[in-house]
XYZ file of C-alpha atoms in Angstrom:
727
model
C -56.864 -138.821 -31.275
C -57.986 -141.040 -34.220
C -55.655 -144.044 -34.816
C -56.046 -145.757 -38.388
C -57.023 -149.495 -38.397
C -54.452 -151.921 -39.854
C -57.166 -152.843 -42.775
C -57.207 -149.067 -43.615
C -54.422 -149.324 -46.305
C -55.665 -152.733 -47.687
C -59.212 -151.643 -47.945
C -58.538 -148.562 -49.992
C -57.079 -150.897 -52.798
C -60.588 -152.607 -53.400
C -62.428 -149.387 -53.516
C -61.764 -148.777 -57.317
C -62.872 -152.389 -58.032
C -66.052 -151.916 -56.210
C -66.766 -148.700 -57.737
C -66.217 -150.130 -61.414
C -68.429 -153.027 -60.576
C -71.102 -150.696 -59.365
C -70.758 -148.660 -62.699
C -70.985 -151.907 -64.650
C -74.223 -152.934 -63.012
C -75.677 -149.337 -63.376
C -74.976 -149.294 -67.064
C -76.438 -152.775 -67.481
C -79.561 -151.961 -65.628
C -79.889 -148.587 -67.521
C -79.859 -150.595 -70.948
C -82.435 -153.067 -69.875
C -84.580 -150.482 -68.699
C -84.119 -148.371 -71.954
C -84.860 -151.596 -74.011
C -87.934 -152.341 -71.939
C -89.586 -148.948 -72.479
C -88.464 -148.579 -76.092
C -91.223 -151.069 -77.046
C -89.233 -152.409 -79.625
C -85.581 -153.565 -80.154
C -83.086 -150.653 -79.863
C -81.037 -149.792 -82.707
C -78.019 -152.097 -83.408
C -75.624 -149.392 -82.480
C -77.093 -148.891 -79.139
C -75.215 -151.723 -77.424
C -71.923 -150.606 -78.601
C -72.578 -146.904 -77.578
C -73.539 -148.000 -73.926
C -70.454 -150.245 -74.077
C -68.249 -147.347 -75.104
C -69.705 -144.963 -72.453
C -69.339 -147.671 -69.889
C -65.727 -148.247 -70.710
C -64.836 -144.632 -71.098
C -66.167 -143.753 -67.627
C -64.713 -146.719 -66.078
C -61.279 -145.788 -67.607
C -61.633 -142.298 -66.310
C -62.606 -143.762 -62.957
C -59.858 -146.258 -63.051
C -57.289 -143.618 -63.766
C -58.530 -141.282 -61.051
C -58.178 -144.032 -58.435
C -54.912 -145.031 -59.991
C -53.421 -141.518 -59.624
C -54.773 -141.171 -55.982
C -53.320 -144.463 -55.176
C -50.019 -143.652 -56.711
C -50.013 -140.222 -54.811
C -51.003 -141.914 -51.533
C -48.159 -144.515 -51.983
C -45.706 -141.874 -52.889
C -46.574 -139.803 -49.887
C -46.383 -142.894 -47.651
C -43.034 -143.814 -49.034
C -41.999 -140.187 -48.692
C -43.213 -140.146 -44.964
C -41.382 -143.471 -44.371
C -38.197 -142.008 -45.674
C -38.713 -138.892 -43.805
C -39.208 -140.961 -40.564
C -36.107 -142.861 -41.225
C -33.919 -139.570 -41.888
C -35.555 -137.909 -39.096
C -34.511 -140.525 -36.922
C -31.024 -140.486 -38.090
C -30.931 -136.810 -37.249
C -32.401 -137.159 -33.653
C -30.914 -140.340 -32.581
C -28.145 -138.405 -30.948
C -31.079 -136.475 -28.880
C -31.808 -139.216 -26.359
C -34.941 -140.156 -28.197
C -36.330 -136.607 -28.644
C -39.926 -136.979 -29.680
C -41.061 -135.058 -32.576
C -43.927 -134.925 -34.949
C -44.001 -133.622 -38.775
C -47.192 -131.537 -39.335
C -48.613 -129.308 -42.167
C -49.557 -125.662 -41.988
C -52.910 -126.759 -40.617
C -51.383 -128.778 -37.862
C -52.422 -132.147 -39.310
C -49.815 -134.699 -38.410
C -47.865 -136.266 -41.223
C -45.716 -138.567 -39.211
C -44.452 -139.353 -35.686
C -41.264 -140.604 -34.661
C -40.956 -143.946 -32.404
C -40.086 -141.891 -29.206
C -43.384 -139.788 -29.591
C -45.247 -143.010 -30.524
C -44.214 -144.547 -27.153
C -45.364 -141.726 -25.123
C -48.670 -141.435 -27.037
C -49.132 -145.214 -26.990
C -49.557 -145.114 -30.756
C -48.414 -147.965 -33.099
C -48.764 -146.356 -36.402
C -46.359 -143.561 -37.274
C -48.935 -142.113 -39.664
C -51.218 -140.792 -36.994
C -54.371 -139.369 -38.378
C -55.187 -136.306 -36.389
C -53.881 -132.781 -35.417
C -51.042 -131.815 -33.196
C -53.493 -130.220 -30.771
C -55.278 -133.659 -30.197
C -52.343 -134.578 -27.810
C -51.208 -131.148 -26.787
C -53.928 -130.328 -24.556
C -55.707 -128.309 -27.290
C -52.838 -126.034 -27.906
C -52.993 -125.190 -31.727
C -49.908 -125.291 -33.936
C -49.926 -121.475 -34.588
C -49.439 -120.746 -30.941
C -46.199 -123.091 -30.954
C -45.073 -121.291 -33.878
C -45.640 -117.719 -32.347
C -43.884 -118.848 -29.278
C -40.693 -119.615 -31.395
C -40.957 -116.433 -33.035
C -41.365 -114.169 -29.929
C -38.865 -116.252 -27.834
C -35.009 -116.067 -28.226
C -33.814 -117.031 -31.909
C -32.045 -120.030 -30.919
C -32.058 -122.447 -33.840
C -30.739 -125.935 -34.268
C -28.964 -127.011 -37.436
C -31.956 -128.999 -38.187
C -34.261 -126.132 -38.146
C -32.331 -124.737 -41.193
C -32.225 -127.965 -43.133
C -34.307 -128.407 -46.348
C -35.972 -131.822 -47.209
C -33.057 -132.397 -49.606
C -30.497 -132.118 -46.770
C -32.612 -134.330 -44.737
C -32.644 -136.943 -47.544
C -28.926 -136.915 -47.748
C -28.631 -137.191 -44.014
C -26.692 -140.569 -43.022
C -25.785 -142.521 -40.102
C -22.697 -140.234 -40.072
C -24.713 -137.026 -39.575
C -23.015 -135.027 -36.834
C -24.767 -134.535 -33.516
C -26.836 -131.115 -33.482
C -24.836 -129.312 -30.791
C -27.509 -126.824 -29.834
C -30.520 -129.256 -29.124
C -29.894 -129.373 -25.484
C -29.461 -125.659 -24.749
C -32.815 -124.199 -25.819
C -34.689 -122.079 -23.398
C -38.307 -122.977 -22.230
C -39.547 -119.370 -23.019
C -39.219 -119.886 -26.800
C -41.542 -122.736 -26.803
C -44.995 -123.730 -25.342
C -45.501 -125.879 -22.422
C -48.028 -128.463 -23.211
C -49.542 -131.382 -21.048
C -49.849 -134.767 -22.702
C -52.568 -137.215 -22.073
C -50.531 -139.157 -19.517
C -50.208 -136.024 -17.517
C -46.586 -135.164 -18.243
C -45.474 -131.656 -19.353
C -43.265 -130.864 -22.473
C -42.082 -127.839 -24.083
C -43.204 -127.875 -27.745
C -41.042 -126.050 -30.368
C -41.640 -125.692 -34.213
C -39.256 -125.566 -36.950
C -40.165 -124.790 -40.537
C -39.108 -127.333 -43.089
C -39.747 -127.633 -47.014
C -41.460 -130.804 -47.818
C -42.061 -131.236 -51.506
C -42.326 -127.593 -51.975
C -44.747 -127.007 -49.231
C -44.107 -125.656 -45.893
C -44.310 -128.266 -42.909
C -43.210 -128.006 -39.439
C -41.182 -130.296 -37.223
C -42.612 -129.920 -33.854
C -40.286 -131.291 -31.096
C -41.297 -131.981 -27.453
C -38.908 -131.698 -24.387
C -39.931 -133.486 -21.340
C -39.764 -130.760 -18.520
C -42.023 -132.489 -15.987
C -39.485 -133.074 -13.454
C -37.805 -129.640 -14.086
C -41.073 -127.857 -13.560
C -42.125 -129.719 -10.456
C -38.619 -129.063 -8.955
C -39.103 -125.231 -9.960
C -42.673 -125.152 -8.449
C -41.388 -126.998 -5.183
C -38.546 -124.367 -4.925
C -40.997 -121.437 -5.558
C -43.223 -122.907 -2.883
C -40.301 -123.263 -0.438
C -38.835 -119.944 -1.075
C -40.550 -117.793 1.631
C -42.008 -114.168 0.880
C -40.208 -111.470 2.896
C -42.135 -108.704 4.451
C -41.167 -105.592 6.469
C -43.718 -104.147 8.641
C -43.539 -100.435 10.048
C -46.089 -99.210 12.558
C -47.082 -95.641 10.876
C -47.886 -93.277 13.457
C -47.660 -94.833 17.062
C -44.917 -92.786 18.210
C -46.471 -89.420 16.946
C -49.848 -90.551 18.504
C -48.558 -91.003 21.925
C -46.852 -87.542 21.832
C -50.309 -85.923 21.523
C -52.607 -88.157 23.422
C -52.535 -89.218 26.898
C -51.647 -92.997 26.091
C -48.927 -95.276 27.476
C -46.588 -96.129 24.426
C -45.858 -99.446 25.770
C -49.405 -100.562 26.171
C -50.267 -99.388 22.769
C -47.189 -101.001 21.278
C -48.116 -104.265 23.036
C -51.378 -104.374 21.465
C -50.039 -103.965 17.939
C -47.333 -106.616 18.728
C -49.968 -109.019 19.684
C -51.871 -108.562 16.613
C -48.661 -109.174 14.481
C -47.720 -112.186 16.447
C -51.230 -113.774 15.774
C -51.335 -112.875 12.149
C -47.833 -114.213 11.735
C -48.833 -117.497 13.536
C -51.799 -117.868 11.462
C -49.535 -117.820 8.390
C -47.039 -120.360 9.820
C -44.397 -117.642 9.556
C -41.508 -116.269 11.519
C -41.750 -112.667 13.146
C -38.860 -110.605 14.465
C -38.728 -106.948 15.630
C -35.418 -105.669 14.313
C -36.015 -102.028 15.355
C -38.842 -100.417 17.531
C -42.135 -100.452 15.770
C -40.475 -102.349 12.934
C -40.733 -106.003 12.081
C -39.604 -108.554 9.466
C -41.692 -111.479 8.744
C -41.069 -114.691 6.570
C -43.875 -116.792 5.435
C -44.789 -119.375 2.732
C -46.026 -118.061 -0.683
C -49.345 -119.790 -0.646
C -50.298 -118.021 2.354
C -49.408 -114.632 0.686
C -52.098 -115.740 -1.889
C -54.519 -116.071 0.884
C -53.654 -112.743 2.345
C -54.249 -111.085 -1.170
C -57.419 -112.673 -1.643
C -58.845 -110.932 1.543
C -56.818 -107.647 0.434
C -54.801 -108.062 4.014
C -57.847 -106.685 5.749
C -57.209 -109.413 8.581
C -53.977 -107.363 9.538
C -54.948 -103.815 8.333
C -58.312 -103.734 9.936
C -57.304 -105.333 13.202
C -54.547 -102.811 13.700
C -56.985 -100.073 12.715
C -59.242 -101.176 15.479
C -56.766 -99.803 17.896
C -57.667 -96.361 18.677
C -55.946 -93.931 21.083
C -56.858 -90.845 23.017
C -60.069 -89.219 23.559
C -60.798 -88.705 19.719
C -60.106 -92.373 18.953
C -57.290 -91.958 16.524
C -56.535 -95.232 14.746
C -53.217 -96.966 14.583
C -52.175 -98.061 11.212
C -49.069 -100.072 9.671
C -47.566 -100.288 6.396
C -46.065 -103.518 4.936
C -43.697 -104.192 2.202
C -43.646 -107.638 0.697
C -41.219 -109.181 -1.913
C -42.062 -112.209 -3.997
C -39.649 -111.352 -6.765
C -37.709 -114.177 -8.374
C -34.450 -113.320 -6.726
C -32.118 -114.439 -3.852
C -33.225 -113.887 -0.142
C -30.837 -110.951 0.055
C -32.404 -109.342 -3.088
C -35.887 -110.200 -1.851
C -35.163 -108.521 1.436
C -33.858 -105.412 -0.277
C -36.876 -105.367 -2.565
C -39.165 -105.628 0.376
C -37.752 -102.655 1.841
C -38.104 -100.736 -1.190
C -41.805 -101.695 -1.403
C -42.272 -100.566 2.273
C -40.974 -97.117 1.268
C -43.479 -97.193 -1.629
C -46.277 -98.070 0.948
C -45.038 -95.235 3.339
C -44.608 -92.647 0.468
C -48.201 -93.377 -0.814
C -49.445 -92.485 2.881
C -49.147 -95.472 4.827
C -52.020 -97.903 6.047
C -51.423 -100.205 3.192
C -49.588 -103.326 1.787
C -47.233 -103.028 -1.043
C -46.609 -106.468 -2.726
C -43.737 -106.497 -5.210
C -43.848 -109.385 -7.808
C -41.795 -110.152 -10.945
C -44.548 -108.122 -13.041
C -44.676 -105.170 -10.697
C -46.193 -103.741 -7.535
C -49.742 -104.236 -6.178
C -51.178 -102.178 -3.407
C -53.779 -103.071 -0.955
C -55.383 -100.868 1.701
C -54.756 -97.095 1.906
C -58.339 -96.195 3.076
C -57.224 -93.802 5.894
C -55.953 -90.395 5.863
C -52.138 -90.358 6.305
C -51.016 -89.031 9.566
C -48.267 -86.605 9.821
C -45.334 -88.552 10.160
C -42.415 -85.936 9.756
C -40.820 -83.832 12.457
C -38.249 -81.035 12.670
C -35.532 -83.564 12.874
C -36.448 -85.179 9.587
C -36.832 -81.842 7.901
C -33.529 -80.884 9.145
C -31.655 -84.050 7.963
C -33.293 -83.821 4.565
C -32.425 -80.142 4.221
C -28.816 -80.635 5.186
C -28.223 -83.481 2.973
C -29.913 -81.694 -0.077
C -27.734 -78.613 0.633
C -24.633 -80.892 0.574
C -25.580 -82.354 -2.587
C -26.307 -78.969 -4.103
C -22.953 -77.693 -2.849
C -21.259 -80.791 -4.759
C -23.003 -79.694 -8.008
C -21.959 -77.477 -10.852
C -25.260 -75.933 -11.174
C -28.920 -76.447 -9.909
C -32.095 -76.649 -12.091
C -35.538 -76.725 -10.396
C -38.721 -77.520 -12.008
C -42.258 -78.169 -10.998
C -45.236 -79.599 -13.300
C -46.861 -78.494 -16.261
C -49.522 -75.832 -16.204
C -48.032 -74.521 -12.783
C -50.188 -73.739 -9.890
C -49.065 -71.448 -6.967
C -47.967 -74.473 -4.979
C -45.755 -75.674 -7.903
C -44.324 -72.064 -8.426
C -44.008 -71.519 -4.557
C -42.013 -74.770 -3.908
C -39.647 -74.277 -6.849
C -39.000 -70.727 -5.589
C -38.334 -72.104 -2.083
C -35.826 -74.702 -3.273
C -34.035 -72.173 -5.472
C -33.208 -70.473 -2.112
C -31.349 -73.394 -1.096
C -29.218 -73.211 -4.398
C -28.499 -69.401 -3.447
C -27.455 -70.361 0.003
C -25.105 -72.843 -1.235
C -23.659 -70.409 -3.712
C -24.454 -72.612 -6.723
C -25.628 -71.237 -9.913
C -29.453 -71.813 -9.903
C -32.223 -71.606 -12.497
C -35.930 -72.293 -12.499
C -37.544 -74.051 -15.480
C -41.042 -72.577 -15.806
C -43.713 -72.076 -18.276
C -43.184 -68.424 -18.841
C -46.391 -67.741 -20.437
C -48.592 -69.164 -17.606
C -51.214 -66.666 -16.043
C -50.299 -68.206 -12.529
C -46.733 -67.587 -13.218
C -47.176 -63.996 -14.101
C -49.509 -63.117 -11.338
C -47.076 -64.874 -8.644
C -43.752 -63.545 -9.532
C -44.774 -59.884 -10.790
C -42.947 -58.542 -7.864
C -40.350 -61.046 -7.600
C -39.083 -60.618 -11.148
C -38.718 -57.086 -10.587
C -35.749 -57.751 -8.199
C -32.181 -58.198 -9.406
C -31.790 -61.556 -7.881
C -34.670 -63.107 -9.743
C -34.720 -61.070 -12.875
C -33.018 -63.795 -14.832
C -33.917 -66.773 -12.597
C -36.812 -68.303 -14.704
C -35.978 -69.978 -17.915
C -37.729 -72.253 -20.675
C -37.400 -75.755 -20.739
C -35.427 -75.307 -24.078
C -32.908 -73.026 -22.421
C -32.628 -75.437 -19.744
C -31.321 -78.056 -22.086
C -28.165 -75.850 -22.747
C -27.384 -75.759 -18.940
C -27.165 -79.346 -18.341
C -23.538 -80.420 -17.228
C -21.919 -83.660 -16.087
C -22.658 -82.623 -12.437
C -25.840 -81.072 -12.811
C -28.495 -81.456 -9.965
C -32.168 -81.296 -11.062
C -34.660 -80.698 -8.221
C -38.370 -81.513 -9.156
C -41.069 -80.167 -6.825
C -44.852 -80.833 -6.490
C -44.580 -83.796 -8.858
C -43.216 -87.210 -8.799
C -44.805 -88.364 -12.103
C -42.455 -87.644 -14.951
C -45.281 -87.572 -17.623
C -46.583 -84.164 -16.138
C -43.253 -82.338 -15.125
C -42.520 -79.007 -16.810
C -39.892 -80.621 -19.163
C -39.509 -84.306 -19.659
C -36.692 -83.744 -21.989
C -34.672 -81.747 -19.492
C -35.147 -84.503 -16.838
C -34.292 -87.352 -19.272
C -31.040 -85.468 -20.276
C -30.124 -84.881 -16.749
C -30.707 -88.707 -16.154
C -28.408 -89.499 -18.868
C -25.721 -87.033 -18.240
C -25.288 -86.683 -14.512
C -27.916 -88.970 -13.347
C -28.626 -86.595 -10.314
C -32.297 -86.041 -9.749
C -34.113 -85.100 -6.354
C -37.839 -85.032 -5.616
C -39.668 -83.271 -3.149
C -43.555 -83.837 -3.272
C -46.561 -84.264 -1.221
C -48.584 -86.522 -3.761
C -48.529 -90.158 -3.420
C -46.115 -92.005 -5.431
C -47.847 -93.899 -8.152
C -44.912 -95.892 -9.597
C -41.267 -96.682 -9.437
C -38.477 -94.831 -11.111
C -36.081 -96.069 -13.438
C -33.264 -94.490 -11.429
C -32.119 -93.774 -8.118
C -33.078 -90.318 -6.968
C -30.459 -88.373 -4.946
C -33.228 -87.345 -2.623
C -36.928 -88.731 -2.675
C -38.606 -86.679 -0.125
C -42.542 -87.629 -0.554
C -44.778 -87.112 2.318
C -48.479 -87.321 1.266
C -49.559 -85.990 4.940
C -48.160 -82.503 4.095
C -50.684 -80.025 3.041
C -48.640 -79.039 0.054
C -45.048 -78.966 -1.557
C -44.681 -75.483 -0.484
C -45.034 -76.533 3.201
C -42.301 -79.302 2.987
C -40.103 -76.668 1.489
C -40.857 -74.186 4.069
C -39.927 -76.468 6.862
C -36.555 -77.147 4.928
C -35.853 -73.425 4.608
C -36.494 -73.011 8.436
C -34.206 -75.782 9.372
C -31.534 -74.537 6.915
C -31.537 -71.162 8.843
C -30.780 -73.074 12.060
C -27.855 -75.124 10.359
C -26.110 -72.563 8.427
C -24.449 -69.491 10.093
C -25.839 -66.498 8.456
C -28.284 -68.100 6.464
C -31.031 -65.833 7.871
C -29.663 -62.969 5.969
C -29.726 -64.807 2.802
C -32.865 -66.410 2.788
C -36.541 -65.720 2.204
C -37.407 -62.188 1.344
C -40.980 -60.857 1.852
C -41.479 -61.514 -1.954
C -40.478 -65.059 -1.655
C -42.314 -65.536 1.452
C -45.477 -64.385 -0.071
C -45.226 -66.574 -3.157
C -44.337 -69.645 -0.922
C -47.598 -68.976 1.146
C -49.797 -68.731 -1.860
C -48.871 -72.460 -2.476
C -49.799 -73.458 0.966
C -53.178 -71.362 0.883
C -54.109 -72.852 -2.663
C -53.775 -76.437 -1.547
C -55.502 -75.923 1.786
C -58.163 -73.778 0.306
C -57.235 -70.899 2.566
C -56.493 -73.153 5.465
C -59.846 -74.713 5.500
C -58.873 -78.185 4.259
C -56.139 -80.573 5.026
C -54.524 -78.100 7.653
C -52.637 -79.395 10.634
C -50.076 -78.030 13.101
C -47.319 -78.313 10.677
C -49.106 -76.427 8.181
C -49.921 -73.603 10.645
C -46.043 -73.678 11.857
C -45.021 -73.128 8.260
C -47.360 -70.354 7.646
C -46.232 -68.695 10.891
C -42.604 -68.833 9.736
C -43.492 -67.171 6.204
C -45.524 -64.634 8.057
C -42.427 -63.798 10.191
C -40.408 -63.408 7.054
C -42.840 -60.683 5.580
C -45.523 -62.733 3.703
C -48.379 -60.277 2.849
C -51.759 -62.052 3.105
C -53.623 -59.394 1.320
C -51.225 -59.404 -1.409
C -51.293 -63.226 -1.805
C -55.206 -63.154 -1.732
C -54.819 -60.980 -4.764
C -53.457 -63.934 -6.625
C -56.777 -65.691 -6.340
C -58.719 -62.938 -7.952
C -60.477 -64.005 -11.107
C -60.966 -62.139 -14.208
C -64.103 -62.301 -16.327
C -62.625 -65.070 -18.506
C -61.993 -67.344 -15.470
C -65.632 -66.473 -14.260
C -67.022 -67.633 -17.676
C -65.085 -70.816 -17.448
C -66.486 -71.613 -14.112
C -69.988 -70.935 -14.979
C -69.508 -73.468 -17.897
C -70.166 -76.316 -15.594
C -73.650 -77.028 -16.071
C -74.020 -80.776 -15.557
C -74.223 -82.108 -11.784
C -75.253 -85.043 -10.188
C -74.947 -86.775 -6.542
C -74.094 -90.352 -6.113
C -73.584 -92.919 -3.366
C -76.449 -91.694 -1.185
C -75.667 -88.141 -2.043
C -72.330 -88.349 -0.611
C -70.147 -87.796 -4.012
C -70.829 -85.023 -6.350
C -69.993 -84.965 -9.878
C -69.932 -81.928 -12.308
C -68.818 -81.455 -15.952
C -68.150 -78.966 -18.631
C -67.433 -79.158 -22.362
C -64.952 -76.398 -21.735
C -64.531 -72.901 -23.241
C -61.478 -73.484 -25.419
C -59.258 -71.687 -22.796
C -57.011 -74.737 -22.068
C -55.225 -74.321 -18.687
C -58.059 -71.882 -17.565
C -60.450 -74.643 -17.866
C -58.395 -77.118 -15.916
C -58.191 -74.469 -13.138
C -62.048 -74.015 -13.297
C -62.442 -77.623 -12.789
C -60.250 -77.680 -9.801
C -62.310 -74.716 -8.340
C -65.670 -76.291 -9.254
C -64.536 -79.327 -7.222
C -63.653 -77.367 -4.234
C -66.898 -75.779 -4.607
C -68.950 -78.744 -4.762
C -67.201 -80.100 -1.771
C -68.911 -77.260 0.201
C -72.231 -78.759 -0.368
C -73.706 -80.067 2.733
C -73.353 -84.038 2.965
C -70.908 -84.087 0.126
C -67.564 -85.850 1.146
C -65.934 -86.119 -2.160
C -66.488 -84.259 -5.409
C -65.376 -84.684 -9.109
C -65.222 -81.921 -11.894
C -64.759 -83.042 -15.404
C -63.821 -80.622 -18.196
C -62.824 -81.160 -21.934
C -59.720 -79.659 -23.109
C -58.352 -80.322 -26.416
C -60.318 -83.656 -26.814
C -58.941 -84.689 -23.417
C -61.339 -85.115 -20.589
C -59.449 -83.794 -17.424
C -60.924 -84.786 -13.919
C -60.171 -83.003 -10.662
C -61.156 -84.746 -7.302
C -61.445 -83.366 -3.818
C -62.483 -84.905 -0.560
C -62.923 -83.939 2.930
C -60.743 -86.553 4.164
C -63.370 -89.204 4.489
C -63.070 -90.716 0.886
C -59.780 -91.493 -0.657
C -60.178 -89.748 -4.131
C -56.560 -90.889 -5.097
C -57.585 -94.461 -5.118
C -60.600 -93.746 -7.103
C -58.911 -91.931 -9.697
C -56.035 -94.480 -9.789
C -58.605 -96.835 -11.264
C -58.620 -94.410 -14.136
C -54.955 -94.186 -14.649
C -54.626 -91.067 -12.295
C -53.214 -90.421 -8.859
C -52.560 -87.505 -6.433
C -53.310 -87.376 -2.725
C -55.884 -88.753 -0.326
C -57.871 -85.739 -0.652
C -56.878 -84.187 -3.853
C -56.478 -86.092 -7.048
C -56.577 -85.924 -10.798
C -56.444 -87.770 -14.196
C -56.770 -87.092 -17.864
C -58.533 -89.584 -20.155
C -57.722 -89.078 -24.030
C -59.857 -90.473 -26.900
C -62.941 -90.419 -24.489
C -66.240 -88.917 -24.905
C -67.533 -86.675 -21.785
C -70.536 -88.982 -21.438
C -68.209 -91.984 -21.322
C -65.720 -90.483 -18.854
C -68.754 -89.648 -16.529
C -69.839 -93.165 -16.705
C -66.371 -94.705 -16.244
C -65.917 -92.315 -13.195
C -69.323 -93.559 -11.605
C -68.141 -97.268 -12.169
C -64.808 -96.434 -10.463
C -66.607 -94.634 -7.608
C -68.911 -97.675 -7.154
C -65.955 -100.125 -7.269
C -64.151 -98.129 -4.579
C -67.194 -98.210 -2.182
C -67.901 -101.942 -3.061
C -64.486 -102.702 -1.852
C -64.779 -100.677 1.206
C -68.018 -102.511 1.936
C -66.295 -105.952 1.398
C -63.369 -104.853 3.758
C -65.733 -103.988 6.560
C -67.751 -107.219 6.069
C -64.526 -109.274 6.291
C -63.510 -107.281 9.553
């Protein structure tokens, strides 16, 4: 800050006199020199000419300085008047500090309240507003007012003429004390106090200036920060797989539970928190927010890794926990509810991770292990019965999968349609009727009278939406990739009744409450989940066996399981085999299903287009790519097949295939279960499951996409190494 000296205003009056004196000396010296070198007396008119020039220049100089002085005096008078009138306007604001600045932020005047705060005696401070606002420029203060709430005081609308006319009777600006902090900028003054700076445009002598006011919020912010520190974070903890593990291993449940309990007690004690077990294997924890920041810095490895060290049975299967934490700006009851919702998100993403919900969204930590199979026949029966009840209450049922449907999406949708038929509700499946996969899988099915008119396009689906329509989405939970976003949007607005059945990790939150949100990443496929529901529905409904699952239906659903398990060679568990056994019992024909996977010559050409290939991370991750053949969906299918094929290479634990389709780079990722390809592709805006994921990159070259994928792979392994070192 630069404060002008008291002699500044006196000294500027003597400048013209000094300049004129110097000009006189200069001309007199010039005349003497000219006379000396002329060798003889100068003409008689030389002296008057020199004198005339001197007088003319002196007059011009005097006029210049006089005009400048008049302008400065006028400006000073104007500022003094302005300062007085501004004081009259703000005298009811309990000494609200303010400054008048020009468009460049240069200060024109300060009121007495701001002078006292800054320790400045002169109201005509020479400097900029950023000099005492911790470097914050005027434009940032102006933008905050534009972007914030449009709350303007009466003063903000006054012109300079109105200010000149202000008197002692000027009414109190009623809105001065009701401004929100969001429409200003919090600045720190040199004394350390914090103020909210707000700018108001005013017209000063035909020029735009700004009145910048400062509201002291130091105590308010300190109180808010203290409340934030004192308001604890709420966490819910769920042991993912302990009960399931003890059913299949010769381990005492109580001993294993006690080990986990001891770790949770120690972890909570290190945070200075409070732990309570409210159900078996389920806990609630309260702890300070600053401790949460410490946990986030080490990515919760202290908790997740220690629990994972507990291994049960002869195969040493690790125990895992899932945690949901809320730090939202809300009441304790709302925080508890949001923490429970965050826990659901962690579980639906496969468990063994922490979901932290903040005001700006959810962050995830962990998720490095393959999700265990958590569901059982009781859970499948509960979901099936509840969903059947909701279907029965509906006017009609619409079912859809994702765009570019594969056999799993088709099979799961057909399986869900069986529930609609069982409930006697009009049912339609929204599908891409031109898809090659659809034509192959439903060739026999559409020949039957029941399914002849079952499949419709998304456009026709819009005409079937009613006030009580139920929409069930299968094999997808990302609404950007479902078959018809328009149908889903309209159902959400008209009836608000949408159910989701999927085996991919949930990557985000919904802007609505689903009727059913049955997501289990441990399942091999959506068809497996639907098969279990069909099996339990037969048990729960009298006569259902005669109405459900014909051999054509069973074959299509089986194709979905076979696709996502690569012919029962990947991600296949006991639940998967049980589902296949049920379908075989219903007449599924394996030879017929295998014909679905036969490729034509065009498919062969698509697969052969993958020419580039490289191994990274000590040859454990393979990448292959193609510029595509222009066959759209066929190229994407070829990419998935190439990723599967590359995974069969000895030593390769994860594979990625990239293909360009319509200037978009599509990436398919596969894993043998030791590398989480879903976490890798999440870094690139994608998602999926632990061992099967994908993403699409628009406006990116193939070369750039390959390099970005390599970076994401390196970041994933670096994070793993850091977690292991921390453990």
